[in-house]
Amino acid sequence: MRQISRGLVTAGAVLVATLTLPGTAHAAGPTVRDAYSDQADWSVLDVRLNFSGEVSKLVARLRPAGSSPSDAPVATITDFTKRYETSSWDAIWASQPLHLDTLGDYTVDVEATDGSGETTVRQDAGTLHYAKQPVFSGFAVTPAEPDIEHQTITAAGDMVVRDPSTRETEPLPGASVELTFDGGSGKATVVTDEAGHFAVPHQLAQAGWVFADYNGGLGFAASPWIDVEPQAAPTRMVLDRSSFHVTAGEKIKVTGTLQYQSGAEWKPLSGIPLEMDYKDCSTCSPVDTTTGADGRFSFTRTPYGSKSVYRIAFTSYTPFARHSTADVTAAVTATTKFSAFTASLDKYAQLKVTGTLDLIGRDVNDQASVDIQYSPNGRTEWTTEKTVKAGFGSQFTVDKIPGYTDGYWRLRYAGSSTKDIKGTTSNSLRRNRALTRIKDANASPEPVTKGRTITVKGVLQERAVGSGTWKAYGSQKLQILFRPKGAKSWYLMATVTTKGSGSFSKGFTARQDGTWVPVLLHPDSKHFVGGGAEDYVDVR
């Protein structure tokens, strides 16, 4: 701070003076470093000595500046008091205010004697500037202890010119005075009125020193330093609601009133910047607001995660209020949805399902039970055909689920009350194929003589989805299979194409006993496989 810095400058000047002296041997007596007018009172002579032990005598002789050292002094000063020490071996002695007949600059010759009687004399040790001095008078700051209801202070005083001989003063009008507030961060400049008076109001921003400087044609002057310490009022945040329970994606609105204590009363505190952020945040994401004239504040956030605790706090320092905080809790019910749901029905009426169960409003690594459900009409009679485990956010695939020729399929997650997760149901998908059959399938004659011809024939038919009528299914390739007597495997004997009427006929040479059957093994994506009745033929 300013007073400390002056001390540092003084001590530094002493040290520099010591280090830059010529490398001659020190006299046995004290070493005279400097002599000059005291900054606060130019009629006071300050003498700086470098010493060891006691200084028993100090004499300063004044002569007009520019005169010869042999000229007689106009004044001899012997009344000195040690003012302060800059170190254990360096100190400043100050005289009483001097009363000289003539204003002006005077060269100072100094004689210093230590306790052993050793004396040092230094000619031209410095200059006494004996002139009318600008000084501050009556400098004060009001109120001395500002508070939240009195935040504006006024720094006021008078600039006067003091005669060093008579100590009389006269006003100094038109003087430019610089004032420093807020511990150095606030500045203001004012010009004294005809009476040398000045008064500057200032909205205090922080505690610290307040002082004034003058640096004009008459020289430099500084006021006393006044430490202004505001009285901080207790505060509190009164929340309209301190806890919330919402569904993922919903916003919460946190409102309340910031108040300060004035005596036994709590009053609204306006114009205070506040922020709300996670109480223990690793990745901070604050939202900001400023209290209104009624002390009210409002924050809007979209909570994430099962439970969040937010803290409302002051964002910047104010010397007039003790900082307070308030906590808000937000629980979030996570929601779910199915995405990328597909279902396919193969030619054997087996279902394959894929899908992803997405979790909204939370990050977890849990698994959920997903039901694969069927309904004949897509509205009622939903039954669970299979339940699988699926990780949230990960695609799952389930195949070879026994299906139906026609119907609706969907995915369902029941949710979890213990984990506060809502369930969900996917859209439904209708999956079906047309039925096929081979009517009047027959292998003849039977029995048959070995080497003769066996004829396999029949009619391929289809029944469209939603229809109860069988119709001819022509121009389709059928496979005719044969299983020898006593064997377990079927053998493909021929592939035939049905006529437009769906009929077909194919002859084979009879070689051994066995069973014949025509089948539709490779239908298109809209039909199931189909076949005729198996027919055993005895070959003799």
Coordinates of C-alpha atoms in Angstrom, one line a residue:
M1 CA 0.0 0.0 0.0
R2 CA 1.1 3.6 -0.4
Q3 CA 2.5 4.2 3.1
I4 CA 4.5 0.9 2.9
S5 CA 5.8 1.8 -0.6
R6 CA 7.1 5.2 0.8
G7 CA 9.1 3.3 3.4
L8 CA 10.5 0.9 0.8
V9 CA 11.6 3.8 -1.3
T10 CA 13.3 5.4 1.6
A11 CA 15.1 2.3 2.6
G12 CA 16.1 1.6 -1.0
A13 CA 17.5 5.1 -1.4
V14 CA 19.6 4.6 1.7
L15 CA 20.9 1.3 0.4
V16 CA 21.7 2.7 -3.0
A17 CA 23.5 5.7 -1.5
T18 CA 25.6 3.3 0.6
L19 CA 26.5 1.1 -2.3
T20 CA 27.4 3.9 -4.6
L21 CA 29.7 5.8 -2.3
P22 CA 33.4 5.9 -3.4
G23 CA 35.4 3.1 -2.0
T24 CA 37.2 5.2 0.7
A25 CA 37.6 4.2 4.3
H26 CA 34.7 5.2 6.6
A27 CA 35.4 7.9 9.2
A28 CA 35.4 6.8 12.7
G29 CA 32.2 8.9 13.5
P30 CA 28.7 8.5 12.0
T31 CA 28.4 8.9 8.2
V32 CA 26.1 11.6 7.0
R33 CA 24.1 10.4 4.1
D34 CA 21.6 13.2 3.3
A35 CA 19.8 16.2 4.6
Y36 CA 16.5 17.6 3.2
S37 CA 13.1 19.2 3.9
D38 CA 10.6 16.8 5.5
Q39 CA 8.0 15.8 3.0
A40 CA 5.1 16.5 5.4
D41 CA 6.5 19.8 6.7
W42 CA 9.1 21.7 4.7
S43 CA 10.2 23.7 7.8
V44 CA 11.4 20.5 9.4
L45 CA 15.0 19.3 8.5
D46 CA 15.5 15.6 8.1
V47 CA 19.1 14.2 8.4
R48 CA 19.9 10.6 7.5
L49 CA 22.9 9.0 9.2
N50 CA 24.7 5.7 8.9
F51 CA 26.0 4.9 12.4
S52 CA 27.3 2.3 14.8
G53 CA 26.4 2.6 18.4
E54 CA 25.1 5.9 19.8
V55 CA 24.8 9.3 18.1
S56 CA 25.5 11.7 20.9
K57 CA 25.4 15.0 19.0
L58 CA 24.0 16.3 15.8
V59 CA 24.5 19.8 14.5
A60 CA 23.2 21.3 11.2
R61 CA 24.2 24.7 9.9
L62 CA 22.2 26.5 7.2
R63 CA 23.6 28.9 4.6
P64 CA 22.0 30.3 1.5
A65 CA 22.0 28.0 -1.5
G66 CA 25.1 28.7 -3.7
S67 CA 27.1 30.3 -0.9
S68 CA 30.6 29.3 0.1
P69 CA 31.2 26.7 2.9
S70 CA 33.3 29.3 4.6
D71 CA 30.4 31.7 4.8
A72 CA 28.8 32.2 8.2
P73 CA 25.6 30.1 8.8
V74 CA 22.3 31.9 9.0
A75 CA 21.1 29.3 11.5
T76 CA 22.5 26.5 13.6
I77 CA 20.2 23.6 14.6
T78 CA 21.0 21.2 17.4
D79 CA 17.6 20.0 18.5
F80 CA 17.0 16.7 16.7
T81 CA 14.9 13.7 17.5
K82 CA 15.4 10.3 16.0
R83 CA 12.2 9.8 13.9
Y84 CA 12.6 6.2 12.6
E85 CA 15.1 3.6 11.8
T86 CA 15.4 2.1 8.3
S87 CA 17.8 -0.6 9.7
S88 CA 19.8 -1.2 12.8
W89 CA 22.6 1.0 11.3
D90 CA 20.6 3.6 9.5
A91 CA 18.1 6.2 10.8
I92 CA 16.6 9.6 10.2
W93 CA 16.7 12.4 12.7
A94 CA 14.2 15.3 12.4
S95 CA 14.5 18.8 13.7
Q96 CA 11.7 20.9 15.3
P97 CA 10.0 23.3 12.8
L98 CA 12.4 26.1 11.9
H99 CA 11.7 29.8 12.0
L100 CA 13.9 31.6 9.5
D101 CA 13.6 35.2 8.4
T102 CA 13.8 34.6 4.7
L103 CA 12.1 32.0 2.4
G104 CA 14.3 30.1 0.0
D105 CA 16.6 27.2 -0.4
Y106 CA 19.4 26.6 2.1
T107 CA 22.5 24.4 1.8
V108 CA 22.9 22.2 4.8
D109 CA 26.3 21.3 6.4
V110 CA 26.1 18.5 9.0
E111 CA 28.3 17.6 12.0
A112 CA 27.6 14.2 13.7
T113 CA 29.3 12.8 16.8
D114 CA 29.0 9.3 18.2
G115 CA 29.2 8.1 21.8
S116 CA 33.0 7.7 21.7
G117 CA 33.4 11.4 20.7
E118 CA 34.3 10.7 17.1
T119 CA 32.9 13.4 14.8
T120 CA 32.1 13.5 11.1
V121 CA 31.5 16.7 9.2
R122 CA 29.9 16.8 5.8
Q123 CA 29.6 20.0 3.8
D124 CA 26.7 20.3 1.3
A125 CA 24.9 17.4 2.8
G126 CA 21.6 18.5 1.2
T127 CA 19.1 21.3 0.8
L128 CA 16.3 22.7 3.0
H129 CA 13.5 23.9 0.7
Y130 CA 12.1 26.6 3.0
A131 CA 9.1 27.8 1.1
K132 CA 5.4 28.1 1.2
Q133 CA 4.1 24.6 1.2
P134 CA 0.8 23.1 -0.2
V135 CA -0.8 20.9 2.4
F136 CA -4.1 19.2 2.9
S137 CA -6.3 20.3 5.8
G138 CA -9.2 18.5 7.4
F139 CA -9.1 15.6 5.0
A140 CA -11.9 13.1 5.9
V141 CA -14.1 10.3 4.5
T142 CA -17.8 10.1 5.5
P143 CA -19.4 7.9 6.4
A144 CA -16.4 6.4 8.2
E145 CA -18.0 3.0 8.2
P146 CA -20.3 2.7 5.1
D147 CA -22.9 -0.1 5.0
I148 CA -25.2 -1.7 2.5
E149 CA -27.7 1.2 2.9
H150 CA -25.0 3.9 2.7
Q151 CA -22.7 2.8 -0.1
T152 CA -21.6 6.2 -1.3
I153 CA -18.8 7.8 0.6
T154 CA -17.6 11.4 0.3
A155 CA -13.9 12.3 0.5
A156 CA -13.5 16.0 1.4
G157 CA -10.9 18.4 2.6
D158 CA -9.2 21.7 1.9
M159 CA -6.0 22.7 0.1
V160 CA -4.0 25.5 1.8
V161 CA -0.6 27.1 1.5
R162 CA 1.3 27.1 4.7
D163 CA 4.1 29.7 5.5
P164 CA 6.9 27.7 7.2
S165 CA 7.9 30.6 9.3
T166 CA 4.6 31.9 10.7
R167 CA 2.7 28.5 10.3
E168 CA -0.1 30.6 8.9
T169 CA -2.2 29.2 6.0
E170 CA -4.3 30.6 3.2
P171 CA -6.7 28.8 0.8
L172 CA -5.4 27.3 -2.4
P173 CA -8.2 27.7 -5.0
G174 CA -8.0 26.1 -8.5
A175 CA -5.8 23.3 -7.4
S176 CA -6.1 19.9 -9.2
V177 CA -6.5 17.1 -6.6
E178 CA -6.4 13.4 -7.5
L179 CA -8.3 11.1 -5.2
T180 CA -7.7 7.4 -4.9
F181 CA -10.5 5.0 -3.8
D182 CA -11.1 1.2 -3.5
G183 CA -7.6 0.4 -2.5
G184 CA -6.2 1.9 -5.6
S185 CA -8.6 0.8 -8.3
G186 CA -10.8 3.9 -8.3
K187 CA -9.6 7.3 -9.4
A188 CA -11.1 10.8 -9.5
T189 CA -9.8 14.3 -10.1
V190 CA -11.3 17.5 -8.7
V191 CA -10.4 21.2 -8.7
T192 CA -10.7 23.1 -5.4
D193 CA -13.2 25.9 -5.2
E194 CA -12.4 29.6 -4.2
A195 CA -12.0 28.5 -0.6
G196 CA -9.6 25.7 -1.5
H197 CA -12.3 23.2 -0.6
F198 CA -13.1 20.0 -2.4
A199 CA -15.7 17.2 -1.9
V200 CA -16.0 14.1 -4.1
P201 CA -18.8 11.4 -3.7
H202 CA -17.9 7.9 -4.7
Q203 CA -19.8 4.6 -5.0
L204 CA -17.5 2.3 -3.0
A205 CA -16.6 -0.9 -4.7
Q206 CA -14.3 -2.5 -2.2
A207 CA -12.5 -1.8 1.1
G208 CA -9.1 -0.1 1.1
W209 CA -7.2 3.1 1.5
V210 CA -8.6 6.5 0.4
F211 CA -6.2 9.4 0.0
A212 CA -5.6 12.5 -2.0
D213 CA -2.5 13.9 -3.9
Y214 CA -1.6 17.3 -5.2
N215 CA 1.2 17.7 -7.7
G216 CA 1.1 21.3 -9.0
G217 CA 3.3 24.3 -9.4
L218 CA 3.9 24.7 -5.7
G219 CA 5.2 21.1 -5.3
F220 CA 3.8 17.8 -4.1
A221 CA 1.4 17.2 -1.2
A222 CA -0.3 14.1 0.1
S223 CA -3.3 13.8 2.4
P224 CA -3.4 11.3 5.3
W225 CA -4.4 7.8 4.3
I226 CA -7.8 6.7 5.6
D227 CA -8.7 3.0 5.7
V228 CA -12.3 2.5 4.8
E229 CA -13.8 -0.8 5.9
P230 CA -17.5 -1.3 4.9
Q231 CA -19.8 -3.1 7.3
A232 CA -21.0 -6.2 5.6
A233 CA -24.6 -7.1 6.2
P234 CA -25.8 -10.8 6.7
T235 CA -27.7 -12.1 3.7
R236 CA -29.9 -15.1 2.9
M237 CA -31.5 -16.7 -0.1
V238 CA -35.1 -17.5 0.4
L239 CA -36.1 -20.1 -2.3
D240 CA -39.7 -20.6 -3.4
R241 CA -38.9 -24.2 -4.0
S242 CA -35.7 -26.1 -3.2
S243 CA -36.4 -29.6 -4.7
F244 CA -37.7 -30.8 -8.0
H245 CA -38.6 -34.1 -9.6
V246 CA -39.0 -33.9 -13.4
T247 CA -38.9 -36.1 -16.4
A248 CA -35.8 -36.1 -18.6
G249 CA -35.8 -33.2 -21.0
E250 CA -38.0 -31.0 -18.8
K251 CA -36.7 -27.7 -17.5
I252 CA -36.8 -26.5 -13.9
K253 CA -37.3 -22.9 -12.9
V254 CA -35.6 -22.0 -9.7
T255 CA -36.9 -18.7 -8.1
G256 CA -36.4 -16.9 -4.9
T257 CA -35.5 -13.7 -3.1
L258 CA -32.1 -12.5 -2.0
Q259 CA -32.3 -10.6 1.3
Y260 CA -30.1 -8.7 3.7
Q261 CA -30.5 -8.0 7.3
S262 CA -31.1 -4.5 8.5
G263 CA -31.5 -4.5 12.3
A264 CA -34.3 -7.0 13.0
E265 CA -35.7 -6.7 9.5
W266 CA -34.8 -8.6 6.3
K267 CA -35.0 -6.5 3.2
P268 CA -34.6 -7.4 -0.6
L269 CA -31.1 -7.0 -2.0
S270 CA -31.1 -5.8 -5.6
G271 CA -28.5 -5.6 -8.3
I272 CA -26.4 -8.6 -7.1
P273 CA -25.0 -11.0 -9.8
L274 CA -25.7 -14.6 -9.0
E275 CA -25.0 -17.9 -10.6
M276 CA -26.3 -21.4 -10.3
D277 CA -24.1 -24.4 -11.0
Y278 CA -23.5 -28.0 -9.9
K279 CA -22.5 -27.9 -6.3
D280 CA -19.6 -30.3 -6.8
C281 CA -18.8 -29.8 -10.4
S282 CA -16.0 -31.4 -12.4
T283 CA -17.2 -29.7 -15.5
C284 CA -18.8 -26.5 -14.5
S285 CA -21.7 -25.0 -16.5
P286 CA -23.1 -22.0 -14.6
V287 CA -26.2 -20.0 -15.5
D288 CA -26.3 -16.3 -14.4
T289 CA -28.8 -13.8 -13.4
T290 CA -29.0 -10.5 -11.4
T291 CA -31.4 -9.8 -8.6
G292 CA -34.1 -7.3 -9.5
A293 CA -35.3 -4.3 -7.6
D294 CA -37.4 -6.6 -5.4
G295 CA -34.4 -8.9 -4.8
R296 CA -36.0 -11.6 -6.9
F297 CA -34.0 -14.0 -9.0
S298 CA -34.8 -16.8 -11.4
F299 CA -32.7 -19.6 -13.1
T300 CA -33.8 -22.1 -15.7
R301 CA -32.0 -25.4 -16.3
T302 CA -32.5 -28.7 -17.8
P303 CA -31.3 -31.3 -15.3
Y304 CA -29.5 -34.4 -16.4
G305 CA -28.7 -37.6 -14.4
S306 CA -30.7 -39.3 -11.7
K307 CA -30.1 -36.6 -9.2
S308 CA -28.3 -33.2 -9.3
V309 CA -27.5 -30.8 -6.6
Y310 CA -27.1 -27.1 -7.7
R311 CA -25.7 -24.3 -5.6
I312 CA -26.7 -20.7 -6.0
A313 CA -23.9 -18.2 -5.1
F314 CA -22.6 -14.7 -5.5
T315 CA -20.5 -14.3 -8.7
S316 CA -18.5 -11.3 -7.6
Y317 CA -17.3 -9.7 -4.4
T318 CA -19.3 -7.0 -2.7
P319 CA -18.0 -5.4 0.5
F320 CA -21.4 -4.6 1.8
A321 CA -22.9 -8.1 2.0
R322 CA -21.7 -11.4 3.5
H323 CA -21.9 -14.0 0.8
S324 CA -24.5 -16.6 1.3
T325 CA -25.5 -19.7 -0.8
A326 CA -28.5 -21.9 -1.3
D327 CA -28.8 -25.5 -2.6
V328 CA -31.4 -26.9 -5.0
T329 CA -32.0 -30.6 -5.7
A330 CA -33.3 -31.9 -8.9
A331 CA -34.3 -35.6 -9.4
V332 CA -34.9 -36.8 -13.0
T333 CA -37.0 -39.6 -14.2
A334 CA -35.2 -41.1 -17.2
T335 CA -37.3 -42.0 -20.3
T336 CA -36.7 -44.7 -22.9
K337 CA -37.5 -45.3 -26.5
F338 CA -36.9 -48.0 -29.1
S339 CA -35.1 -47.1 -32.3
A340 CA -34.1 -49.0 -35.4
F341 CA -36.8 -51.7 -34.7
T342 CA -37.1 -54.3 -37.5
A343 CA -38.9 -57.6 -37.8
S344 CA -38.7 -60.2 -40.6
L345 CA -40.6 -63.4 -41.0
D346 CA -38.8 -66.2 -42.9
K347 CA -40.4 -68.9 -45.1
Y348 CA -40.6 -71.3 -42.2
A349 CA -42.6 -68.7 -40.1
Q350 CA -39.6 -67.9 -37.8
L351 CA -39.2 -64.3 -36.8
K352 CA -36.0 -62.2 -36.6
V353 CA -36.0 -59.0 -34.6
T354 CA -33.5 -56.2 -34.2
G355 CA -33.7 -53.0 -32.2
T356 CA -32.1 -50.5 -29.8
L357 CA -33.4 -49.4 -26.4
D358 CA -32.3 -45.8 -25.9
L359 CA -32.1 -44.2 -22.5
I360 CA -32.8 -40.5 -22.3
G361 CA -31.6 -38.2 -19.4
R362 CA -29.0 -40.5 -17.9
D363 CA -25.8 -42.4 -18.7
V364 CA -25.7 -46.0 -17.3
N365 CA -24.2 -49.3 -18.3
D366 CA -27.1 -51.4 -17.0
Q367 CA -29.1 -54.0 -19.0
A368 CA -32.8 -54.0 -19.4
S369 CA -35.4 -56.8 -20.0
V370 CA -37.0 -56.3 -23.4
D371 CA -40.2 -58.2 -24.3
I372 CA -40.9 -59.3 -27.8
Q373 CA -44.7 -59.3 -28.1
Y374 CA -47.3 -60.6 -30.6
S375 CA -50.9 -59.6 -31.3
P376 CA -53.2 -61.1 -34.0
N377 CA -54.9 -57.7 -34.5
G378 CA -52.3 -55.1 -33.4
R379 CA -54.7 -53.7 -30.7
T380 CA -55.4 -56.3 -28.0
E381 CA -54.3 -59.8 -27.0
W382 CA -50.6 -58.9 -26.8
T383 CA -48.6 -61.8 -25.6
T384 CA -44.9 -62.0 -24.8
E385 CA -43.2 -64.5 -27.1
K386 CA -39.7 -64.0 -25.8
T387 CA -37.8 -61.8 -23.3
V388 CA -34.2 -60.7 -24.0
K389 CA -31.5 -58.7 -22.1
A390 CA -30.3 -55.6 -23.9
G391 CA -27.9 -52.9 -23.0
F392 CA -29.1 -49.3 -23.1
G393 CA -28.0 -47.7 -26.4
S394 CA -26.7 -51.0 -27.9
Q395 CA -28.4 -52.8 -30.8
F396 CA -29.7 -56.3 -30.1
T397 CA -30.7 -59.1 -32.5
V398 CA -32.9 -62.1 -31.8
D399 CA -33.8 -64.7 -34.4
K400 CA -35.5 -68.1 -34.7
I401 CA -38.5 -66.9 -32.7
P402 CA -41.5 -69.2 -33.5
G403 CA -43.9 -66.9 -35.4
Y404 CA -47.3 -66.8 -37.0
T405 CA -48.5 -66.7 -40.5
D406 CA -50.0 -63.3 -39.9
G407 CA -50.0 -60.8 -37.0
Y408 CA -48.3 -57.8 -35.3
W409 CA -45.1 -57.5 -33.4
R410 CA -43.7 -54.9 -31.0
L411 CA -41.0 -54.4 -28.4
R412 CA -41.8 -53.4 -24.8
Y413 CA -39.7 -52.3 -21.8
A414 CA -41.6 -52.1 -18.5
G415 CA -39.3 -49.6 -16.9
S416 CA -37.8 -49.6 -13.4
S417 CA -39.3 -47.9 -10.4
T418 CA -36.2 -48.5 -8.3
K419 CA -34.0 -46.8 -10.9
D420 CA -36.6 -44.2 -11.8
I421 CA -36.8 -45.1 -15.4
K422 CA -39.9 -44.9 -17.5
G423 CA -40.9 -47.8 -19.7
T424 CA -41.7 -47.6 -23.4
T425 CA -43.3 -49.6 -26.2
S426 CA -42.2 -49.5 -29.8
N427 CA -44.5 -49.1 -32.8
S428 CA -46.0 -52.3 -34.1
L429 CA -45.0 -54.1 -37.3
R430 CA -47.3 -56.4 -39.2
R431 CA -45.5 -59.4 -40.7
N432 CA -47.1 -62.2 -42.8
R433 CA -46.7 -64.4 -45.8
A434 CA -49.2 -66.3 -48.1
L435 CA -49.7 -70.0 -47.3
T436 CA -48.9 -72.5 -50.0
R437 CA -49.9 -76.2 -50.5
I438 CA -49.9 -78.9 -53.1
K439 CA -53.3 -80.4 -53.5
D440 CA -54.0 -83.9 -54.7
A441 CA -50.3 -84.8 -54.5
N442 CA -49.9 -88.4 -55.7
A443 CA -47.3 -90.9 -56.9
S444 CA -48.8 -93.7 -59.1
P445 CA -49.2 -96.4 -60.0
E446 CA -48.7 -98.4 -56.8
P447 CA -47.6 -101.0 -56.6
V448 CA -45.4 -100.7 -59.7
T449 CA -43.2 -103.1 -61.5
K450 CA -39.5 -102.3 -61.3
G451 CA -38.3 -100.5 -64.5
R452 CA -41.7 -99.1 -65.2
T453 CA -42.7 -95.4 -64.8
I454 CA -43.8 -93.7 -61.6
T455 CA -45.7 -90.4 -62.1
V456 CA -45.8 -87.7 -59.4
K457 CA -48.4 -85.0 -59.9
G458 CA -50.6 -82.5 -58.1
V459 CA -51.7 -78.9 -58.1
L460 CA -49.8 -76.0 -56.4
Q461 CA -52.1 -73.5 -54.6
E462 CA -51.8 -70.3 -52.5
R463 CA -54.0 -68.6 -50.0
A464 CA -53.4 -64.9 -49.8
V465 CA -53.1 -63.1 -46.5
G466 CA -56.5 -62.3 -45.1
S467 CA -58.2 -64.6 -47.6
G468 CA -60.0 -68.0 -46.9
T469 CA -59.8 -69.1 -50.5
W470 CA -57.2 -71.3 -52.1
K471 CA -56.2 -70.4 -55.7
A472 CA -53.9 -71.9 -58.3
Y473 CA -50.3 -70.8 -58.0
G474 CA -48.8 -71.2 -61.5
S475 CA -45.3 -70.8 -63.0
Q476 CA -43.5 -71.8 -59.8
K477 CA -40.6 -74.2 -59.4
L478 CA -41.4 -77.2 -57.3
Q479 CA -39.0 -79.9 -56.0
I480 CA -39.9 -83.6 -56.1
L481 CA -38.1 -85.5 -53.3
F482 CA -37.7 -89.2 -52.7
R483 CA -36.7 -91.1 -49.5
P484 CA -35.8 -94.8 -50.1
K485 CA -37.3 -97.4 -47.8
G486 CA -35.4 -97.5 -44.5
A487 CA -33.4 -94.3 -45.1
K488 CA -33.7 -91.0 -43.2
S489 CA -32.6 -88.6 -45.9
W490 CA -34.6 -87.1 -48.7
Y491 CA -33.1 -86.8 -52.2
L492 CA -34.0 -84.2 -54.8
M493 CA -35.2 -86.2 -57.9
A494 CA -36.3 -83.3 -60.1
T495 CA -37.4 -79.6 -60.2
V496 CA -40.6 -78.9 -62.2
T497 CA -42.5 -75.8 -63.1
T498 CA -46.2 -75.6 -62.5
K499 CA -48.6 -74.7 -65.3
G500 CA -50.8 -71.6 -65.1
S501 CA -53.4 -73.8 -63.4
G502 CA -50.8 -74.7 -60.8
S503 CA -50.7 -78.4 -62.0
F504 CA -47.6 -80.4 -62.6
S505 CA -46.7 -84.0 -63.6
K506 CA -43.3 -85.7 -63.7
G507 CA -42.4 -89.4 -64.5
F508 CA -39.6 -91.4 -62.9
T509 CA -38.2 -94.9 -63.6
A510 CA -39.2 -97.2 -60.7
R511 CA -36.1 -98.6 -59.1
Q512 CA -36.8 -99.2 -55.4
D513 CA -39.4 -98.9 -52.7
G514 CA -39.8 -95.5 -51.1
T515 CA -41.7 -92.3 -50.4
W516 CA -42.4 -89.5 -52.8
V517 CA -43.4 -85.9 -52.0
P518 CA -43.6 -82.6 -54.0
V519 CA -42.6 -79.5 -52.1
L520 CA -42.2 -75.7 -52.7
L521 CA -38.8 -75.3 -51.0
H522 CA -37.8 -71.9 -52.3
P523 CA -40.7 -69.5 -52.3
D524 CA -40.4 -65.8 -52.8
S525 CA -40.5 -63.4 -49.8
K526 CA -44.3 -63.3 -49.8
H527 CA -44.9 -67.0 -49.5
F528 CA -44.2 -69.8 -47.0
V529 CA -42.9 -73.2 -48.0
G530 CA -45.6 -75.7 -48.8
G531 CA -45.9 -79.3 -49.8
G532 CA -48.2 -82.2 -50.7
A533 CA -48.9 -85.5 -48.9
E534 CA -46.2 -88.0 -48.8
D535 CA -46.9 -91.1 -50.9
Y536 CA -45.2 -94.5 -50.4
V537 CA -44.8 -96.6 -53.6
D538 CA -44.1 -100.4 -53.5
V539 CA -41.7 -101.4 -56.4
R540 CA -41.9 -105.1 -57.3

